[in-house]
Amino acid sequence: MKLYPIQSGHFKLDGGAMFGVVPKSLWTRTNPADSNNMIDIAARCLLIEDGNRLTLIDTGMGNKQSDKFYGHYNLYGDDSIDKSLKAVGFHRDDITDVFMTHLHFDHCGGSIEYNKDGTVLQPAFKNAHFWSNKNHWKWATEPNRREVASFLKENILPMEECGQLKFTEVPDNDILKNSALGFDIFFANGHTEKQMIPMINYKGKTICFMADLLPTVGNLPLPFVMGYDTRPLLTLDEKERFLNMAADNEFYLFLEHDAHNEIITVKHTEKGVRLKETFTCQDIFN
């Protein structure tokens, strides 16, 4: 097995939204804001090469929305999925599976694109299965008023219409062992219904793709919960359980949204689970 970070782009989000009720004087220590209160955010995806299977976890925002839409997020830099895949010797047509932690637009928007004349929506990975779970799919396709702006039908419905959609099992507890993708999955419901956190066994290490359960290092303290979470009290419990498990078992936490920290480990302290070490992907994957 080989792992590759795939940078799909960078954008900015309101720092207050990223840290909920936490005062700005606290969260700016780890996530400094610009004059508009915006903080740097990455859309760091992960590619798993395992035999004949090439699995991409999450796909970023994509490029099919309007300039007005993207203007809300201050996109910057020149990273893209195609550029990142090419740098590690692959093309999007090589991808066999696209695993979506959840279907918010900044995690799955790159899965669907317009055809060349801009009239028809089609899979951006024509040879891949798209993976979600039935509970989250129903949640996303029948969205509540809180999340309706995050679940964009043009990002979601074409996966089913093209016949490439597949669902993982949903376990009775919160961890699915040895999923159809070959890795364990932790299910979390605080951010959105049945968000999936892949836990990949790699050279004796457990690499956890943290998605929005832990977006940045700054979100490590339990109360530092995003304003975007639909059930923040549940997020508190899920973060505590997962971070304790990560500290106990020396998991390596791959941060999708942290623009400055790629992988971290955590440890127990008197104040709770806190940062132990930071690593680049090159440190761990090479």
PDB file of N, CA, C and O in Angstrom, residues 225-256:
ATOM      1  N   VAL A 225     -15.639  23.549  19.070  1.00  0.00           N
ATOM      2  CA  VAL A 225     -16.496  22.865  18.111  1.00  0.00           C
ATOM      3  C   VAL A 225     -16.983  23.868  17.073  1.00  0.00           C
ATOM      4  O   VAL A 225     -17.365  24.989  17.406  1.00  0.00           O
ATOM      5  N   MET A 226     -17.025  23.450  15.830  1.00  0.00           N
ATOM      6  CA  MET A 226     -17.445  24.349  14.760  1.00  0.00           C
ATOM      7  C   MET A 226     -18.902  24.772  14.908  1.00  0.00           C
ATOM      8  O   MET A 226     -19.761  23.978  15.311  1.00  0.00           O
ATOM      9  N   GLY A 227     -19.172  26.014  14.514  1.00  0.00           N
ATOM     10  CA  GLY A 227     -20.536  26.486  14.452  1.00  0.00           C
ATOM     11  C   GLY A 227     -21.346  25.765  13.388  1.00  0.00           C
ATOM     12  O   GLY A 227     -22.578  25.810  13.402  1.00  0.00           O
ATOM     13  N   TYR A 228     -20.679  25.088  12.458  1.00  0.00           N
ATOM     14  CA  TYR A 228     -21.360  24.357  11.391  1.00  0.00           C
ATOM     15  C   TYR A 228     -21.982  23.049  11.885  1.00  0.00           C
ATOM     16  O   TYR A 228     -22.826  22.475  11.198  1.00  0.00           O
ATOM     17  N   ASP A 229     -21.550  22.543  13.035  1.00  0.00           N
ATOM     18  CA  ASP A 229     -22.020  21.239  13.497  1.00  0.00           C
ATOM     19  C   ASP A 229     -23.501  21.297  13.865  1.00  0.00           C
ATOM     20  O   ASP A 229     -23.953  22.218  14.559  1.00  0.00           O
ATOM     21  N   THR A 230     -24.252  20.295  13.411  1.00  0.00           N
ATOM     22  CA  THR A 230     -25.693  20.290  13.669  1.00  0.00           C
ATOM     23  C   THR A 230     -26.023  19.858  15.088  1.00  0.00           C
ATOM     24  O   THR A 230     -27.069  20.229  15.623  1.00  0.00           O
ATOM     25  N   ARG A 231     -25.146  19.059  15.706  1.00  0.00           N
ATOM     26  CA  ARG A 231     -25.389  18.556  17.061  1.00  0.00           C
ATOM     27  C   ARG A 231     -24.096  18.745  17.877  1.00  0.00           C
ATOM     28  O   ARG A 231     -23.352  17.793  18.113  1.00  0.00           O
ATOM     29  N   PRO A 232     -23.797  19.961  18.283  1.00  0.00           N
ATOM     30  CA  PRO A 232     -22.501  20.235  18.908  1.00  0.00           C
ATOM     31  C   PRO A 232     -22.245  19.445  20.192  1.00  0.00           C
ATOM     32  O   PRO A 232     -21.102  19.077  20.461  1.00  0.00           O
ATOM     33  N   LEU A 233     -23.264  19.185  20.982  1.00  0.00           N
ATOM     34  CA  LEU A 233     -23.049  18.411  22.209  1.00  0.00           C
ATOM     35  C   LEU A 233     -22.657  16.972  21.874  1.00  0.00           C
ATOM     36  O   LEU A 233     -21.844  16.358  22.588  1.00  0.00           O
ATOM     37  N   LEU A 234     -23.207  16.441  20.797  1.00  0.00           N
ATOM     38  CA  LEU A 234     -22.809  15.108  20.359  1.00  0.00           C
ATOM     39  C   LEU A 234     -21.383  15.117  19.830  1.00  0.00           C
ATOM     40  O   LEU A 234     -20.610  14.178  20.068  1.00  0.00           O
ATOM     41  N   THR A 235     -21.006  16.188  19.126  1.00  0.00           N
ATOM     42  CA  THR A 235     -19.618  16.313  18.674  1.00  0.00           C
ATOM     43  C   THR A 235     -18.663  16.261  19.852  1.00  0.00           C
ATOM     44  O   THR A 235     -17.591  15.622  19.779  1.00  0.00           O
ATOM     45  N   LEU A 236     -19.007  16.923  20.954  1.00  0.00           N
ATOM     46  CA  LEU A 236     -18.155  16.880  22.155  1.00  0.00           C
ATOM     47  C   LEU A 236     -17.888  15.447  22.581  1.00  0.00           C
ATOM     48  O   LEU A 236     -16.747  15.063  22.859  1.00  0.00           O
ATOM     49  N   ASP A 237     -18.928  14.646  22.653  1.00  0.00           N
ATOM     50  CA  ASP A 237     -18.778  13.245  23.081  1.00  0.00           C
ATOM     51  C   ASP A 237     -17.978  12.439  22.070  1.00  0.00           C
ATOM     52  O   ASP A 237     -17.117  11.630  22.448  1.00  0.00           O
ATOM     53  N   GLU A 238     -18.250  12.652  20.783  1.00  0.00           N
ATOM     54  CA  GLU A 238     -17.541  11.885  19.754  1.00  0.00           C
ATOM     55  C   GLU A 238     -16.068  12.265  19.689  1.00  0.00           C
ATOM     56  O   GLU A 238     -15.198  11.391  19.543  1.00  0.00           O
ATOM     57  N   LYS A 239     -15.775  13.549  19.790  1.00  0.00           N
ATOM     58  CA  LYS A 239     -14.375  13.990  19.811  1.00  0.00           C
ATOM     59  C   LYS A 239     -13.647  13.388  20.998  1.00  0.00           C
ATOM     60  O   LYS A 239     -12.511  12.914  20.878  1.00  0.00           O
ATOM     61  N   GLU A 240     -14.285  13.420  22.163  1.00  0.00           N
ATOM     62  CA  GLU A 240     -13.630  12.893  23.360  1.00  0.00           C
ATOM     63  C   GLU A 240     -13.318  11.411  23.205  1.00  0.00           C
ATOM     64  O   GLU A 240     -12.203  10.972  23.504  1.00  0.00           O
ATOM     65  N   ARG A 241     -14.289  10.655  22.723  1.00  0.00           N
ATOM     66  CA  ARG A 241     -14.064   9.207  22.530  1.00  0.00           C
ATOM     67  C   ARG A 241     -12.958   8.969  21.518  1.00  0.00           C
ATOM     68  O   ARG A 241     -12.043   8.181  21.748  1.00  0.00           O
ATOM     69  N   PHE A 242     -13.012   9.656  20.386  1.00  0.00           N
ATOM     70  CA  PHE A 242     -12.029   9.389  19.339  1.00  0.00           C
ATOM     71  C   PHE A 242     -10.639   9.858  19.754  1.00  0.00           C
ATOM     72  O   PHE A 242      -9.644   9.147  19.544  1.00  0.00           O
ATOM     73  N   LEU A 243     -10.530  11.034  20.336  1.00  0.00           N
ATOM     74  CA  LEU A 243      -9.215  11.550  20.711  1.00  0.00           C
ATOM     75  C   LEU A 243      -8.584  10.728  21.824  1.00  0.00           C
ATOM     76  O   LEU A 243      -7.357  10.528  21.844  1.00  0.00           O
ATOM     77  N   ASN A 244      -9.369  10.238  22.749  1.00  0.00           N
ATOM     78  CA  ASN A 244      -8.823   9.336  23.764  1.00  0.00           C
ATOM     79  C   ASN A 244      -8.310   8.062  23.122  1.00  0.00           C
ATOM     80  O   ASN A 244      -7.237   7.555  23.484  1.00  0.00           O
ATOM     81  N   MET A 245      -9.061   7.533  22.174  1.00  0.00           N
ATOM     82  CA  MET A 245      -8.631   6.345  21.435  1.00  0.00           C
ATOM     83  C   MET A 245      -7.354   6.634  20.658  1.00  0.00           C
ATOM     84  O   MET A 245      -6.426   5.806  20.615  1.00  0.00           O
ATOM     85  N   ALA A 246      -7.271   7.828  20.056  1.00  0.00           N
ATOM     86  CA  ALA A 246      -6.081   8.201  19.289  1.00  0.00           C
ATOM     87  C   ALA A 246      -4.852   8.330  20.173  1.00  0.00           C
ATOM     88  O   ALA A 246      -3.751   7.914  19.798  1.00  0.00           O
ATOM     89  N   ALA A 247      -5.017   8.915  21.362  1.00  0.00           N
ATOM     90  CA  ALA A 247      -3.899   9.054  22.296  1.00  0.00           C
ATOM     91  C   ALA A 247      -3.471   7.694  22.845  1.00  0.00           C
ATOM     92  O   ALA A 247      -2.274   7.409  22.970  1.00  0.00           O
ATOM     93  N   ASP A 248      -4.437   6.856  23.157  1.00  0.00           N
ATOM     94  CA  ASP A 248      -4.132   5.534  23.718  1.00  0.00           C
ATOM     95  C   ASP A 248      -3.392   4.654  22.716  1.00  0.00           C
ATOM     96  O   ASP A 248      -2.523   3.857  23.096  1.00  0.00           O
ATOM     97  N   ASN A 249      -3.739   4.794  21.437  1.00  0.00           N
ATOM     98  CA  ASN A 249      -3.230   3.880  20.413  1.00  0.00           C
ATOM     99  C   ASN A 249      -2.225   4.508  19.463  1.00  0.00           C
ATOM    100  O   ASN A 249      -1.831   3.883  18.487  1.00  0.00           O
ATOM    101  N   GLU A 250      -1.820   5.744  19.741  1.00  0.00           N
ATOM    102  CA  GLU A 250      -0.835   6.444  18.932  1.00  0.00           C
ATOM    103  C   GLU A 250      -1.253   6.535  17.462  1.00  0.00           C
ATOM    104  O   GLU A 250      -0.455   6.288  16.554  1.00  0.00           O
ATOM    105  N   PHE A 251      -2.510   6.898  17.230  1.00  0.00           N
ATOM    106  CA  PHE A 251      -2.978   7.112  15.868  1.00  0.00           C
ATOM    107  C   PHE A 251      -2.313   8.348  15.273  1.00  0.00           C
ATOM    108  O   PHE A 251      -1.964   9.295  15.975  1.00  0.00           O
ATOM    109  N   TYR A 252      -2.178   8.341  13.943  1.00  0.00           N
ATOM    110  CA  TYR A 252      -1.698   9.499  13.194  1.00  0.00           C
ATOM    111  C   TYR A 252      -2.926  10.147  12.544  1.00  0.00           C
ATOM    112  O   TYR A 252      -3.637   9.502  11.774  1.00  0.00           O
ATOM    113  N   LEU A 253      -3.171  11.415  12.871  1.00  0.00           N
ATOM    114  CA  LEU A 253      -4.381  12.095  12.444  1.00  0.00           C
ATOM    115  C   LEU A 253      -4.090  12.992  11.235  1.00  0.00           C
ATOM    116  O   LEU A 253      -3.358  13.975  11.341  1.00  0.00           O
ATOM    117  N   PHE A 254      -4.649  12.624  10.098  1.00  0.00           N
ATOM    118  CA  PHE A 254      -4.482  13.352   8.839  1.00  0.00           C
ATOM    119  C   PHE A 254      -5.533  14.451   8.809  1.00  0.00           C
ATOM    120  O   PHE A 254      -6.737  14.182   8.857  1.00  0.00           O
ATOM    121  N   LEU A 255      -5.076  15.709   8.744  1.00  0.00           N
ATOM    122  CA  LEU A 255      -5.976  16.849   8.855  1.00  0.00           C
ATOM    123  C   LEU A 255      -6.334  17.378   7.472  1.00  0.00           C
ATOM    124  O   LEU A 255      -5.491  17.926   6.759  1.00  0.00           O
ATOM    125  N   GLU A 256      -7.587  17.251   7.129  1.00  0.00           N
ATOM    126  CA  GLU A 256      -8.046  17.665   5.808  1.00  0.00           C
ATOM    127  C   GLU A 256      -8.057  19.177   5.647  1.00  0.00           C
ATOM    128  O   GLU A 256      -7.738  19.700   4.580  1.00  0.00           O
TER     129      GLU A 256
END
